[in-house]
PDB file of C-alpha atoms in Angstrom:
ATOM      1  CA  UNK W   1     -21.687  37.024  18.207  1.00  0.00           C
ATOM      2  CA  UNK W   2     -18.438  37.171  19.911  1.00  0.00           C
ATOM      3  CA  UNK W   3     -15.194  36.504  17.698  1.00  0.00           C
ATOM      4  CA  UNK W   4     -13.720  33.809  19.954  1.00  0.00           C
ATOM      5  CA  UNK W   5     -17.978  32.015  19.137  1.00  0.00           C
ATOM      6  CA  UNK W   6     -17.403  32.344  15.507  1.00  0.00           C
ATOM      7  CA  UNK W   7     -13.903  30.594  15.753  1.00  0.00           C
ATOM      8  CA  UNK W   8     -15.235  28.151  17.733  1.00  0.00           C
ATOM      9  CA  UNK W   9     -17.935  27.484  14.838  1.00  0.00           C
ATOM     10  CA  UNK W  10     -15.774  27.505  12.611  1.00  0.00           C
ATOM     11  CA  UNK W  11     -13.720  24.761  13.983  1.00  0.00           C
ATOM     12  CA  UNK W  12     -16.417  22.988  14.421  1.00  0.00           C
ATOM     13  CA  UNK W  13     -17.951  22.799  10.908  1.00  0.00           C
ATOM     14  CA  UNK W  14     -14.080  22.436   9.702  1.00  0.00           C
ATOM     15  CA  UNK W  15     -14.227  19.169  11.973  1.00  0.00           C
ATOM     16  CA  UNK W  16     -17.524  17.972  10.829  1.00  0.00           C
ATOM     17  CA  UNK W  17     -16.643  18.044   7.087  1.00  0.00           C
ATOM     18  CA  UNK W  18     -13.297  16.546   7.687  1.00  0.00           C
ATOM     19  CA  UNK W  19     -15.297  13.518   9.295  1.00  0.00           C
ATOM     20  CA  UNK W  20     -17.427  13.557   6.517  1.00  0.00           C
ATOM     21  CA  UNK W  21     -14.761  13.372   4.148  1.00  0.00           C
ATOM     22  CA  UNK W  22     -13.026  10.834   5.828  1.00  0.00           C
ATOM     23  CA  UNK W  23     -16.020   8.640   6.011  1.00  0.00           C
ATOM     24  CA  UNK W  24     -16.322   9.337   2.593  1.00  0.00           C
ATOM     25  CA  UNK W  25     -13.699   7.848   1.651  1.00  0.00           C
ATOM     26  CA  UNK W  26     -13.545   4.920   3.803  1.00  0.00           C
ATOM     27  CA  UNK W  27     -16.794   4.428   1.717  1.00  0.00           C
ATOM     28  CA  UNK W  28     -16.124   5.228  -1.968  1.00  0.00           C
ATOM     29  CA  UNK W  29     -12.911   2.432  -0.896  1.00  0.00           C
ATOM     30  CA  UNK W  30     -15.272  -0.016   0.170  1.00  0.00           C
ATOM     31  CA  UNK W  31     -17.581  -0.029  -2.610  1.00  0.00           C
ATOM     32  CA  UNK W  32     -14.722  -0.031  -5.017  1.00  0.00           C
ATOM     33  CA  UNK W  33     -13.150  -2.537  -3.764  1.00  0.00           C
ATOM     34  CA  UNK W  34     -16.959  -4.982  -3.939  1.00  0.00           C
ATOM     35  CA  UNK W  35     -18.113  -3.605  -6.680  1.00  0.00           C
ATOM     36  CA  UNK W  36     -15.174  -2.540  -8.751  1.00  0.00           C
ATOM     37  CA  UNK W  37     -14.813   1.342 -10.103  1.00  0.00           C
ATOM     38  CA  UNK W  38     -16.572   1.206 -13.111  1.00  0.00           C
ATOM     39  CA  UNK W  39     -19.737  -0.478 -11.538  1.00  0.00           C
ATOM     40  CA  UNK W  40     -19.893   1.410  -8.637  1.00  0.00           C
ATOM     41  CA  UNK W  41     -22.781   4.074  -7.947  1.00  0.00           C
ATOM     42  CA  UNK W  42     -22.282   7.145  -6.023  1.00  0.00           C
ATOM     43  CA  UNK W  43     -25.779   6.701  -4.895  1.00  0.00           C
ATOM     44  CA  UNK W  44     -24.059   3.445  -3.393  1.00  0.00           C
ATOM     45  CA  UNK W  45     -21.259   4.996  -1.747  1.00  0.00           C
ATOM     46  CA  UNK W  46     -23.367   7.963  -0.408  1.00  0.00           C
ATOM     47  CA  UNK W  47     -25.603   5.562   1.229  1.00  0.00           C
ATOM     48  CA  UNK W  48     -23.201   3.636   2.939  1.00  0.00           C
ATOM     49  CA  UNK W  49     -21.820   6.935   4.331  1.00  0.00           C
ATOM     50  CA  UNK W  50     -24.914   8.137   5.813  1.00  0.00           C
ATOM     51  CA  UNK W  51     -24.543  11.171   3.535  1.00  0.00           C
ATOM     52  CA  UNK W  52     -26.856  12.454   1.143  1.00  0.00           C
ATOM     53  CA  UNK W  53     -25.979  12.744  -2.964  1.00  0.00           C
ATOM     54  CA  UNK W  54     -25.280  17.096  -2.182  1.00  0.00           C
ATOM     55  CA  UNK W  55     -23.259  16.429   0.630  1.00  0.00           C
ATOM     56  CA  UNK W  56     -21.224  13.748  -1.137  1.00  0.00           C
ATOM     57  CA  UNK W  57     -20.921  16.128  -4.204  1.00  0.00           C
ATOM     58  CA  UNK W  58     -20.043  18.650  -1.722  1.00  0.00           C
ATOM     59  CA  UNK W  59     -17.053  17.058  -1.121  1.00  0.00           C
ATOM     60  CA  UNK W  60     -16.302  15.556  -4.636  1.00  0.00           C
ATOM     61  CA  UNK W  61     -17.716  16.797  -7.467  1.00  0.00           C
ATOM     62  CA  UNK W  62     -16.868  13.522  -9.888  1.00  0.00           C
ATOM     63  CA  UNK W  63     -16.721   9.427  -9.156  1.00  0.00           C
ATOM     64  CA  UNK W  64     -13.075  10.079 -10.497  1.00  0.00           C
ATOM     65  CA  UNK W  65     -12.436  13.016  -7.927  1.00  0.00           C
ATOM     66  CA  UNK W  66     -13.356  10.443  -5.101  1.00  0.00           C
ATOM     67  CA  UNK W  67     -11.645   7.217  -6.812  1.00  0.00           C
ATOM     68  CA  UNK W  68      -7.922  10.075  -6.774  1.00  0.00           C
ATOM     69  CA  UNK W  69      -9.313  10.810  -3.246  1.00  0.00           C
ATOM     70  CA  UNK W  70      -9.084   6.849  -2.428  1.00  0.00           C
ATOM     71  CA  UNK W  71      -5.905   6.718  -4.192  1.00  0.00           C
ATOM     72  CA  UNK W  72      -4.432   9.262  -2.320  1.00  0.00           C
ATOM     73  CA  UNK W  73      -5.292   8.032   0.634  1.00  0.00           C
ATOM     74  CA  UNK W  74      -3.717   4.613  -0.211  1.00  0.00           C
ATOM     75  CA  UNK W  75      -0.648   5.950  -1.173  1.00  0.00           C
ATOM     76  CA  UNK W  76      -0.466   7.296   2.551  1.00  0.00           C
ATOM     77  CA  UNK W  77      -0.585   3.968   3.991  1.00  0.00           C
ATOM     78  CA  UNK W  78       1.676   2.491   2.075  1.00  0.00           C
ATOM     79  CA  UNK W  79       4.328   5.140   2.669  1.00  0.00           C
ATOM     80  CA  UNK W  80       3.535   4.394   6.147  1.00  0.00           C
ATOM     81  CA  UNK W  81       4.081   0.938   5.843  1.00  0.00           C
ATOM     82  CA  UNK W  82       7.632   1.571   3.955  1.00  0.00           C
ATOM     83  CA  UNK W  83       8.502   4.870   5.504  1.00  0.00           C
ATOM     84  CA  UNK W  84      11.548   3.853   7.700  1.00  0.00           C
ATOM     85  CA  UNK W  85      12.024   1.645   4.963  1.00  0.00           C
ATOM     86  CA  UNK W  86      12.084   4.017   2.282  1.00  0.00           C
ATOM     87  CA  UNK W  87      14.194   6.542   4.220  1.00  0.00           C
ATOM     88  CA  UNK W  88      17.070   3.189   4.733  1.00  0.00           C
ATOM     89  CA  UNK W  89      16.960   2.518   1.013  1.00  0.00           C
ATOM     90  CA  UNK W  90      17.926   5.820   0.009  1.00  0.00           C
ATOM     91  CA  UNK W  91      20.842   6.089   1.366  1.00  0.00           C
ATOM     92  CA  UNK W  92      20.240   6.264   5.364  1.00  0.00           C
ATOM     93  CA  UNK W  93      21.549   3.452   7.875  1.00  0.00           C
ATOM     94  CA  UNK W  94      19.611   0.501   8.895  1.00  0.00           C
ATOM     95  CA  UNK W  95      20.619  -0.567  12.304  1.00  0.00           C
ATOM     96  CA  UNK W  96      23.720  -2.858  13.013  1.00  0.00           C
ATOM     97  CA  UNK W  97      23.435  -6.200  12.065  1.00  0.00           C
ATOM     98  CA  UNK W  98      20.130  -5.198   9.863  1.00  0.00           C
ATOM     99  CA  UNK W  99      19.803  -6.405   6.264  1.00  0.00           C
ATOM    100  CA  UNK W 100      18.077  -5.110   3.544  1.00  0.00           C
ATOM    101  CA  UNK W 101      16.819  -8.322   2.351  1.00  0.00           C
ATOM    102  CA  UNK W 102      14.943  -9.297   5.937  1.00  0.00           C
ATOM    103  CA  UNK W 103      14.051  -5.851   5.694  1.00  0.00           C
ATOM    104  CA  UNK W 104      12.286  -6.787   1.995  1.00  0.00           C
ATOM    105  CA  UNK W 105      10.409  -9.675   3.381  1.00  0.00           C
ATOM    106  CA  UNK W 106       9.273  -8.141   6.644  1.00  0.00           C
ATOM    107  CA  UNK W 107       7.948  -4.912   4.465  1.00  0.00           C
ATOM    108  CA  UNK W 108       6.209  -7.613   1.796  1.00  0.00           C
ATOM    109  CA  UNK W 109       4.428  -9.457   5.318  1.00  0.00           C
ATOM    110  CA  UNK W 110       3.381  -6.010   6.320  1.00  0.00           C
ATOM    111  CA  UNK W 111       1.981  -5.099   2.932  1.00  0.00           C
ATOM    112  CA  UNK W 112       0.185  -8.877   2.843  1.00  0.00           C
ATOM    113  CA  UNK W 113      -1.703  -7.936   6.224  1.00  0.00           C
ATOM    114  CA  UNK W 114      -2.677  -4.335   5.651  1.00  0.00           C
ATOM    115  CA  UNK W 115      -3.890  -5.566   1.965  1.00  0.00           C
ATOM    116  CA  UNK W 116      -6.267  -8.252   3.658  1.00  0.00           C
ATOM    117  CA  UNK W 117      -7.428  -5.751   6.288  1.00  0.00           C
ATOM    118  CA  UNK W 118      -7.425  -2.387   4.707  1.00  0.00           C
ATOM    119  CA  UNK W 119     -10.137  -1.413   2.294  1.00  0.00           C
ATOM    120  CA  UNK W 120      -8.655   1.568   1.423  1.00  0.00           C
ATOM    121  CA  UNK W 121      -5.146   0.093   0.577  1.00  0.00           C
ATOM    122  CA  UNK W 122      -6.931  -2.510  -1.160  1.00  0.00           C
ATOM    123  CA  UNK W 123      -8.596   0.072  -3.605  1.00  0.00           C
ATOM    124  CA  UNK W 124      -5.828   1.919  -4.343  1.00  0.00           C
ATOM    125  CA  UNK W 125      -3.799  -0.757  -5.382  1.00  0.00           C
ATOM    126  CA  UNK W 126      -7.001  -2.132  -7.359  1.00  0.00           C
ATOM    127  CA  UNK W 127      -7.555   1.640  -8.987  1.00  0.00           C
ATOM    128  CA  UNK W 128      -4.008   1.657  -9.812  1.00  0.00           C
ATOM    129  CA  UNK W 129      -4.962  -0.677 -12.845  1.00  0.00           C
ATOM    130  CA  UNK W 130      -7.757   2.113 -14.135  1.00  0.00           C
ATOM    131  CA  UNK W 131      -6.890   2.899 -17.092  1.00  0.00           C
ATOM    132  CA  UNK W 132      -9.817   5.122 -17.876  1.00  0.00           C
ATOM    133  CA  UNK W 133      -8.612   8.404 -16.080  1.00  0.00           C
ATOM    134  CA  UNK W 134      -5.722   9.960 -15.086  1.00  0.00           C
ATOM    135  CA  UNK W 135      -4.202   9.280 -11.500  1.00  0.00           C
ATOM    136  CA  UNK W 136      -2.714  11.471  -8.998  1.00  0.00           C
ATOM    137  CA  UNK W 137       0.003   8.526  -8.028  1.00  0.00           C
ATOM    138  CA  UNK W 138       0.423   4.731  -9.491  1.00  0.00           C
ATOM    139  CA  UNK W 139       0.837   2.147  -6.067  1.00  0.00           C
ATOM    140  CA  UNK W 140       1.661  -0.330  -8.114  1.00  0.00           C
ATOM    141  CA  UNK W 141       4.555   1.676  -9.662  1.00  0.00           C
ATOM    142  CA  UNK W 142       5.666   3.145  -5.819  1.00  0.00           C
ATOM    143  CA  UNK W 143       5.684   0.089  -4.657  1.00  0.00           C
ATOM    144  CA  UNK W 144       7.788  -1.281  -7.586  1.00  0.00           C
ATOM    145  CA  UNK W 145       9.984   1.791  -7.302  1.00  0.00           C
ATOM    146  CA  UNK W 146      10.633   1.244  -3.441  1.00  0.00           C
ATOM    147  CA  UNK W 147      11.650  -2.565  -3.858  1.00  0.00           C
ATOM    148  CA  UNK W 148      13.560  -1.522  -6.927  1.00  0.00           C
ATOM    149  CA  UNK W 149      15.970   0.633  -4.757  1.00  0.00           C
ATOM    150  CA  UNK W 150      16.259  -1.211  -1.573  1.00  0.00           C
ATOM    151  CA  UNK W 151      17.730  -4.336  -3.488  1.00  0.00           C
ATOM    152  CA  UNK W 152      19.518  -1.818  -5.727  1.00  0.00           C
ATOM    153  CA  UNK W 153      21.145  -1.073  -1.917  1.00  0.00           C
ATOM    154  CA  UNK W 154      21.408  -4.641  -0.473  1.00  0.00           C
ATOM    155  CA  UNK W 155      23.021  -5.326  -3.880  1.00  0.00           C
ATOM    156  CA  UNK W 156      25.621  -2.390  -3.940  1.00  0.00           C
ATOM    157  CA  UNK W 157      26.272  -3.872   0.087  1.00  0.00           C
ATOM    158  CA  UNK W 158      27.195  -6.895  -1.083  1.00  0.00           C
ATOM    159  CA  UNK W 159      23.559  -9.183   0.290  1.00  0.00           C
ATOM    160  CA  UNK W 160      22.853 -11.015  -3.109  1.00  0.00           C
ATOM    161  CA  UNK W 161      24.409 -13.945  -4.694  1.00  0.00           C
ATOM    162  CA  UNK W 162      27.077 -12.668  -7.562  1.00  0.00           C
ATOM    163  CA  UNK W 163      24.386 -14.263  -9.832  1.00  0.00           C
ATOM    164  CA  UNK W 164      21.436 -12.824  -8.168  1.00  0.00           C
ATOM    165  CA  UNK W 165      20.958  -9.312 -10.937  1.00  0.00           C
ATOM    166  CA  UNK W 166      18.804  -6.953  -8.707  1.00  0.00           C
ATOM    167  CA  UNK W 167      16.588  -6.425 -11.536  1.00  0.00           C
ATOM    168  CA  UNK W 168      15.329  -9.686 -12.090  1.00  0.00           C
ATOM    169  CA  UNK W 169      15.157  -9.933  -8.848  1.00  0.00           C
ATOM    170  CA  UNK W 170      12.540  -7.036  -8.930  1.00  0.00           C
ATOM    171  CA  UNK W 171      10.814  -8.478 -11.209  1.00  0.00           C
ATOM    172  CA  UNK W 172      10.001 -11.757  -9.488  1.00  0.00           C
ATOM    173  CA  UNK W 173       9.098  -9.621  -6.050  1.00  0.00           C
ATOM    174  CA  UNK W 174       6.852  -7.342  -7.920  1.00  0.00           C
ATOM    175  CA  UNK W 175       5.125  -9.608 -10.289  1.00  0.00           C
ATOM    176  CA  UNK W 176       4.369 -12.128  -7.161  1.00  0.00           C
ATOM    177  CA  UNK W 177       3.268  -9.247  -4.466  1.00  0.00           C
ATOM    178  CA  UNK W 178       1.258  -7.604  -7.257  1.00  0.00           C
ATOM    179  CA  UNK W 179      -0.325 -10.841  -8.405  1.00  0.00           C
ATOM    180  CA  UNK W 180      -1.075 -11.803  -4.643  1.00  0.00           C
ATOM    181  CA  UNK W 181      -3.226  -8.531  -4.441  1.00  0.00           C
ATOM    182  CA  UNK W 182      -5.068  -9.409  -7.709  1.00  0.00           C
ATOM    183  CA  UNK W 183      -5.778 -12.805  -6.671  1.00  0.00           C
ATOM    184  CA  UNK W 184      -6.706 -12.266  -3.201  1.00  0.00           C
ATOM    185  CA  UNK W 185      -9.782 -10.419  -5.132  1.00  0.00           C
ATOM    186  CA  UNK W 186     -11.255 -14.226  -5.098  1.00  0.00           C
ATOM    187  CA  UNK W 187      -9.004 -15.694  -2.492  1.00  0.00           C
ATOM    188  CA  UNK W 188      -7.919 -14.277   0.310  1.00  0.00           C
ATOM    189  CA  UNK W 189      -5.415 -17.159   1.072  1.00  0.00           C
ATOM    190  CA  UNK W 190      -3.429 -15.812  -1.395  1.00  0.00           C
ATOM    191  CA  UNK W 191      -2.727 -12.358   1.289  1.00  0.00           C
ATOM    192  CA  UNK W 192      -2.161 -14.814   3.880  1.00  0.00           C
ATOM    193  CA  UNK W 193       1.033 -14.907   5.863  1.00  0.00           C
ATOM    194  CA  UNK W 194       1.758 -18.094   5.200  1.00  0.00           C
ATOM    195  CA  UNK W 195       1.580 -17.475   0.966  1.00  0.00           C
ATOM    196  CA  UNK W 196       3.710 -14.781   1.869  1.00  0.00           C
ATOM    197  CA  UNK W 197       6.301 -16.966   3.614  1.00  0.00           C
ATOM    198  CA  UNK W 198       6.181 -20.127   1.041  1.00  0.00           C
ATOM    199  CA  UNK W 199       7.182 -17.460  -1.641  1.00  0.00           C
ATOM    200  CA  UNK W 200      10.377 -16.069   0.435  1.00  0.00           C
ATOM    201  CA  UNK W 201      11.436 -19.864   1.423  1.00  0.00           C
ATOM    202  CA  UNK W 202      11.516 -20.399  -2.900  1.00  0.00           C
ATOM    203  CA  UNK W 203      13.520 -17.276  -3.585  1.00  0.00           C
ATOM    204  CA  UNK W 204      15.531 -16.664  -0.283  1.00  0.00           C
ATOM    205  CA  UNK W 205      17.875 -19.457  -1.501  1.00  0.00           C
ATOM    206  CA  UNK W 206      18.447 -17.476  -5.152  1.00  0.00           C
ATOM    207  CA  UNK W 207      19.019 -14.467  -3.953  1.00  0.00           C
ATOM    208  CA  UNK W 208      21.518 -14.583  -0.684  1.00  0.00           C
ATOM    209  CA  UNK W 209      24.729 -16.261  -0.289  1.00  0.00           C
ATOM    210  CA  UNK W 210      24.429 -20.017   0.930  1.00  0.00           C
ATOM    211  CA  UNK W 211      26.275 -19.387   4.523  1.00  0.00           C
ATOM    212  CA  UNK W 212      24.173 -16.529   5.453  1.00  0.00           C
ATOM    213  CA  UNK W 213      20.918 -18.468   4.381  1.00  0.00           C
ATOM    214  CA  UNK W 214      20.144 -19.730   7.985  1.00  0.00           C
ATOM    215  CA  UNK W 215      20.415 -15.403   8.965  1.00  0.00           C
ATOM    216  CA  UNK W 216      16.951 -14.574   6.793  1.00  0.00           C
ATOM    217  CA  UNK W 217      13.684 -15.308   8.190  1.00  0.00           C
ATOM    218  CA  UNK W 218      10.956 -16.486   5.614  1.00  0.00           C
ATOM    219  CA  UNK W 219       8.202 -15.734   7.818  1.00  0.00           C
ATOM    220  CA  UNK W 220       9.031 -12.379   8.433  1.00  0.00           C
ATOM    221  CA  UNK W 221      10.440 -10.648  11.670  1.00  0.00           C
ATOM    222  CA  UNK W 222       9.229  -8.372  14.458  1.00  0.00           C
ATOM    223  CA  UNK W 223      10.247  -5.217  11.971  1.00  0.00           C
ATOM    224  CA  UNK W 224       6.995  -6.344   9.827  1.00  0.00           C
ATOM    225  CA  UNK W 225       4.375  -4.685  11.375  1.00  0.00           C
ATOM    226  CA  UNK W 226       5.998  -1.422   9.957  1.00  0.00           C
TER     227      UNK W 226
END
């Protein structure tokens, strides 16, 4: 067989398991997120891949391997959802006029959709509360990390109320977006846009200065879908 036939295999089987993989995991993420990790069956997620038990364990040779797999994956889409985000909060310009603040909100509206459509998301966050094997990368903890440092920014530009201690103010973003996702588990309502927006209308008023109040959208601006 010609060289240039081989390659051409190659590729081709390189492709194929790549699809595989990714289906997968779209899988494993899906049945975690029903079922839960602990309950869940490879036999389960196998089945709902179209895959048989050797090719799954082809792929992953563990329940854990494909739960860090799903977790991985995760992590990707929520760096995508915070990347420009997470390059302006450490240190690089947001454009003029911008605030870090409406940034905050719009990034917590994105993270409320993708949550309530995104299985894989979903799972991640969920598997970030494991504590029954090690994990290549916490969400929750990113996610607190990333909010941490953009109102660490907003505060060192002079955005927050004098009273308004970025840490506490952290705390109440983190503890609310995280308890959203847990919640949702039963009732979705709790992802929805207008949760999202109720919350931000309570602690807008805490947080910025009382004449540039009317600036900050609640409900999030065009910059959410990030």
């Amino acid at each position: 067989m010609a060289p240039l036939a081989v390659t051409e295999q190659s590729m081709v089987k390189q492709e194929r398991a790549a699809r595989t993989r990714e289906t997968l995991i779209r899988s494993a993420a899906e049945t975690f997120d029903r079922d839960g990790f602990s309950v869940a069956s490879l036999t389960a997620i196998s089945s709902l891949a179209g895959v048989s038990n050797g090719a799954l364990h082809f792929h992953f040779p563990s329940k854990a391997a494909l739960a860090n797999a799903v977790e991985e994956a995760a992590l990707t889409r929520l760096l995508e959802l915070t990347g420009d985000a997470r390059a302006d909060a450490e240190g690089g310009e947001l454009p003029a006029g911008a605030s870090r603040v409406q940034l905050l909100v719009d990034v917590t509206h994105g993270l409320a959709g993708a949550l309530r459509a995104d299985p894989v998301l979903r799972a991640g966050f969920a598997l970030s509360g494991e504590l029954s094997r090690p994990r290549p990368g916490d969400l929750r903890e990113r996610w607190r990390r990333w909010v941490e440092e953009t109102l660490r920014q907003a505060e060192a530009e002079g955005e927050l109320r004098p009273e308004a201690a970025a840490g506490d103010v952290v705390t109440a973003v983190v503890a609310a977006t995280v308890g959203f996702e847990v919640l949702a588990v039963r009732d979705g309502v709790w992802l929805s846009a207008a949760t999202v927006t109720r919350f931000w209308r309570l602690l807008l008023p805490t947080l910025v200065p009382a004449d540039r109040l009317a600036g900050f959208e609640a409900a999030g601006t065009a910059r959410r879908s990030l």
